[in-house]
Coordinates of C-alpha atoms in Angstrom, one line a residue:
Chain Q
D105 CA 71.2 -36.7 10.3
A106 CA 72.4 -34.5 7.4
G107 CA 69.7 -32.0 8.0
V108 CA 67.5 -30.5 5.4
I109 CA 69.0 -30.9 2.0
Q110 CA 68.2 -28.5 -0.9
S111 CA 69.4 -28.7 -4.5
P112 CA 70.7 -27.0 -6.4
R113 CA 72.5 -24.4 -4.3
H114 CA 72.6 -22.0 -7.1
E115 CA 70.6 -21.8 -10.3
V116 CA 70.9 -19.3 -13.1
T117 CA 68.3 -19.5 -15.8
E118 CA 66.8 -17.5 -18.6
M119 CA 63.5 -15.9 -18.4
G120 CA 60.7 -18.2 -19.6
Q121 CA 62.5 -21.4 -18.6
E122 CA 61.1 -23.9 -16.1
V123 CA 62.9 -24.1 -12.8
T124 CA 62.6 -27.0 -10.3
L125 CA 63.9 -26.7 -6.7
R126 CA 64.3 -29.8 -4.6
C127 CA 64.2 -30.5 -0.9
K128 CA 64.8 -33.5 1.3
P129 CA 63.4 -32.9 4.8
I130 CA 64.7 -34.4 8.0
S131 CA 63.4 -37.9 8.5
G132 CA 60.5 -38.1 10.9
H133 CA 59.5 -34.5 10.5
N134 CA 55.8 -34.1 9.7
S135 CA 55.8 -30.5 8.4
L136 CA 57.6 -29.0 5.4
F137 CA 57.7 -25.3 4.5
W138 CA 58.9 -23.4 1.4
Y139 CA 60.0 -19.8 2.0
R140 CA 61.3 -17.1 -0.3
Q141 CA 63.8 -14.5 0.9
T142 CA 64.4 -11.1 -0.8
M143 CA 65.7 -7.8 0.3
M144 CA 62.4 -6.1 -0.4
R145 CA 60.0 -8.6 1.0
G146 CA 62.0 -10.4 3.7
L147 CA 61.2 -14.0 4.4
E148 CA 57.8 -15.0 2.9
L149 CA 56.0 -18.3 3.5
L150 CA 55.0 -19.7 0.1
I151 CA 53.4 -23.0 1.0
Y152 CA 53.5 -25.6 3.7
F153 CA 52.7 -29.3 4.0
N154 CA 51.6 -31.5 6.9
N155 CA 52.0 -35.2 6.5
N156 CA 52.7 -34.7 2.8
V157 CA 49.4 -32.8 2.3
P158 CA 49.4 -29.1 1.2
I159 CA 47.7 -27.2 4.0
D160 CA 48.1 -23.5 3.0
D161 CA 49.4 -22.3 -0.4
S162 CA 48.1 -18.7 0.0
G163 CA 51.6 -17.4 -0.1
M164 CA 52.3 -18.8 -3.6
P165 CA 52.6 -15.6 -5.7
E166 CA 51.1 -16.8 -9.0
D167 CA 49.9 -19.8 -10.9
R168 CA 53.4 -20.0 -12.3
F169 CA 54.4 -21.5 -8.9
S170 CA 53.6 -25.0 -7.9
A171 CA 54.8 -27.4 -5.2
K172 CA 54.5 -31.1 -4.6
M173 CA 55.3 -33.5 -1.9
P174 CA 54.9 -37.0 -3.3
N175 CA 56.3 -38.7 -0.2
A176 CA 57.7 -37.9 3.2
S177 CA 61.2 -37.6 2.0
F178 CA 61.0 -35.3 -1.0
S179 CA 59.4 -32.0 -2.1
T180 CA 59.7 -29.8 -5.2
L181 CA 58.9 -26.2 -5.9
K182 CA 58.5 -25.5 -9.6
I183 CA 58.3 -22.2 -11.4
Q184 CA 57.1 -22.2 -15.0
P185 CA 57.7 -20.0 -16.8
S186 CA 60.3 -18.1 -14.7
E187 CA 60.6 -14.3 -14.6
P188 CA 63.4 -12.0 -13.5
R189 CA 61.3 -10.9 -10.5
D190 CA 61.4 -14.5 -9.2
S191 CA 65.1 -14.1 -8.4
A192 CA 65.5 -14.8 -4.7
V193 CA 66.8 -17.3 -2.2
Y194 CA 64.4 -20.1 -1.7
F195 CA 64.5 -22.0 1.6
C196 CA 63.0 -25.3 2.5
A197 CA 62.4 -26.1 6.2
S198 CA 61.1 -29.2 8.0
S199 CA 59.6 -29.4 11.5
L200 CA 58.1 -31.3 14.3
T201 CA 57.9 -28.2 16.6
K202 CA 60.8 -25.9 15.6
A203 CA 61.9 -25.5 12.0
F204 CA 65.2 -26.7 10.6
F205 CA 66.3 -24.9 7.5
G206 CA 68.2 -26.0 4.5
Q207 CA 71.0 -23.9 3.0
G208 CA 68.8 -22.5 0.4
T209 CA 68.8 -22.2 -3.4
R210 CA 69.9 -18.9 -4.8
L211 CA 67.8 -18.4 -8.0
T212 CA 68.8 -15.9 -10.6
V213 CA 66.5 -15.4 -13.6
V214 CA 68.1 -13.3 -16.4
Chain T
A241 CA 45.5 -15.0 11.8
Q242 CA 48.9 -15.2 13.4
S243 CA 51.5 -12.5 12.8
V244 CA 54.8 -11.3 14.2
A245 CA 56.4 -7.9 14.2
Q246 CA 60.0 -6.8 14.6
P247 CA 59.8 -3.0 14.9
E248 CA 63.5 -2.3 14.5
D249 CA 65.2 -2.9 11.1
Q250 CA 68.6 -2.4 12.7
V251 CA 70.1 -2.4 16.3
N252 CA 73.6 -1.1 16.9
V253 CA 75.4 -2.0 20.2
A254 CA 78.9 -1.6 21.4
E255 CA 80.8 -4.8 22.2
G256 CA 80.4 -5.8 25.9
N257 CA 77.1 -3.9 26.3
P258 CA 73.8 -5.7 26.8
L259 CA 71.6 -6.1 23.7
T260 CA 67.8 -6.4 23.1
V261 CA 66.1 -7.3 19.9
K262 CA 62.3 -6.7 20.1
C263 CA 59.5 -9.0 18.9
T264 CA 55.8 -8.8 19.4
Y265 CA 53.3 -11.4 18.2
S266 CA 49.6 -12.0 17.6
V267 CA 48.1 -15.5 17.7
S268 CA 45.0 -17.1 19.1
G269 CA 45.7 -19.3 22.0
N270 CA 49.1 -20.0 23.6
P271 CA 51.9 -19.5 21.0
Y272 CA 55.0 -21.4 20.2
L273 CA 57.7 -18.7 19.8
F274 CA 61.2 -18.9 18.3
W275 CA 64.3 -16.9 17.5
Y276 CA 66.6 -17.7 14.6
V277 CA 69.8 -16.2 13.4
Q278 CA 71.1 -15.9 9.8
Y279 CA 74.7 -15.3 8.8
P280 CA 75.5 -14.1 5.3
N281 CA 74.8 -16.7 2.6
R282 CA 73.5 -19.2 5.1
G283 CA 70.2 -20.7 6.1
L284 CA 68.5 -19.8 9.3
Q285 CA 69.8 -21.3 12.5
F286 CA 67.7 -22.0 15.5
L287 CA 68.6 -20.1 18.7
L288 CA 65.8 -20.8 21.2
K289 CA 62.1 -21.5 21.7
Y290 CA 59.3 -20.9 24.1
I291 CA 56.7 -23.6 24.3
T292 CA 55.5 -23.6 27.9
G293 CA 56.9 -23.2 31.4
D294 CA 59.4 -20.6 32.6
N295 CA 59.0 -17.3 30.8
L296 CA 62.7 -16.8 30.6
V297 CA 64.2 -19.2 28.1
K298 CA 67.9 -19.7 27.4
G299 CA 69.4 -20.6 24.1
S300 CA 72.5 -20.9 22.1
Y301 CA 75.5 -18.5 22.2
G302 CA 74.4 -17.0 25.5
F303 CA 71.2 -15.6 24.2
E304 CA 67.9 -15.6 26.2
A305 CA 64.4 -14.4 25.6
E306 CA 61.6 -13.5 27.8
F307 CA 58.0 -14.4 27.1
N308 CA 55.5 -11.7 28.2
K309 CA 52.0 -12.8 27.7
S310 CA 50.3 -9.5 28.8
Q311 CA 52.5 -7.5 26.3
T312 CA 52.5 -10.3 23.7
S313 CA 56.2 -9.9 23.4
F314 CA 59.2 -12.2 23.1
H315 CA 62.3 -10.0 23.2
L316 CA 65.8 -11.5 22.6
K317 CA 68.5 -10.5 25.0
K318 CA 72.1 -11.0 25.7
P319 CA 74.0 -9.5 28.7
S320 CA 77.2 -8.8 26.9
A321 CA 77.4 -8.5 23.1
L322 CA 80.2 -9.9 21.0
V323 CA 81.3 -8.7 17.5
S324 CA 80.5 -12.2 16.3
D325 CA 76.9 -11.7 17.2
S326 CA 76.5 -9.4 14.3
A327 CA 73.9 -11.0 12.0
L328 CA 70.3 -11.0 10.9
Y329 CA 67.8 -12.1 13.6
F330 CA 64.3 -13.4 13.0
C331 CA 61.5 -13.9 15.5
A332 CA 58.8 -16.5 14.5
V333 CA 55.5 -17.7 15.9
R334 CA 53.5 -20.9 15.5
D335 CA 49.9 -21.5 16.6
P336 CA 50.2 -24.9 18.2
A337 CA 46.5 -25.8 17.4
G338 CA 46.5 -28.2 14.5
A339 CA 48.9 -28.3 11.6
S340 CA 49.9 -24.7 11.7
K341 CA 52.4 -22.6 9.7
I342 CA 55.5 -20.9 11.1
I343 CA 55.4 -17.2 10.4
F344 CA 58.6 -15.1 10.6
G345 CA 59.1 -11.4 11.3
S346 CA 60.8 -9.1 8.9
G347 CA 64.2 -9.5 10.6
T348 CA 66.4 -7.2 12.6
R349 CA 70.0 -6.6 11.6
L350 CA 72.2 -6.6 14.7
S351 CA 75.5 -4.8 14.4
I352 CA 78.1 -5.0 17.2
R353 CA 80.9 -2.4 17.0
P354 CA 84.2 -3.2 18.6

């Protein structure tokens, strides 16, 4: 298995633009997590899904953030409109018991 | 609500000495506990887990961790540190009841000096 695949690896966008981050989880895993990592806040859980259903989105910082999981093999995290303070590394992870992480998307909003 | 704490932002150890990275947790019921390591510009890599059974669990790269239920701790240890162990270490907890989230601690930067 190729592991958790995230795209793009790097994204630079202008403030106000829409950003979509993508994740392909490991086949057979039933949970999917989106995390954000910054120096100031560490590793924050934004949202997680179980069997494609959003269970807890209390970590999503604002209504500008939304996440979907239309099927077991794909999830997106969208920021619209983006702001400079959204700059961070965004990780997707999938799990049965332990979490397997993707390589992350480094987002820079200028 | 589940939570996990890593009280040390940084741990400095000389190569060859034993190392300990501390972690305490709070969760209802019996927890699933994990340690992960992160190298620069990389995702988190799994080191070891405690689900049930022996309180001392062994993982990758010679690391081990001891589950202590009375102290609600899950400290990461290694008998002899290597310079290559220098990285960011995260402790994580999961409540096994239901479809639960995995919560990570704030991370501890481990620095091994030659």
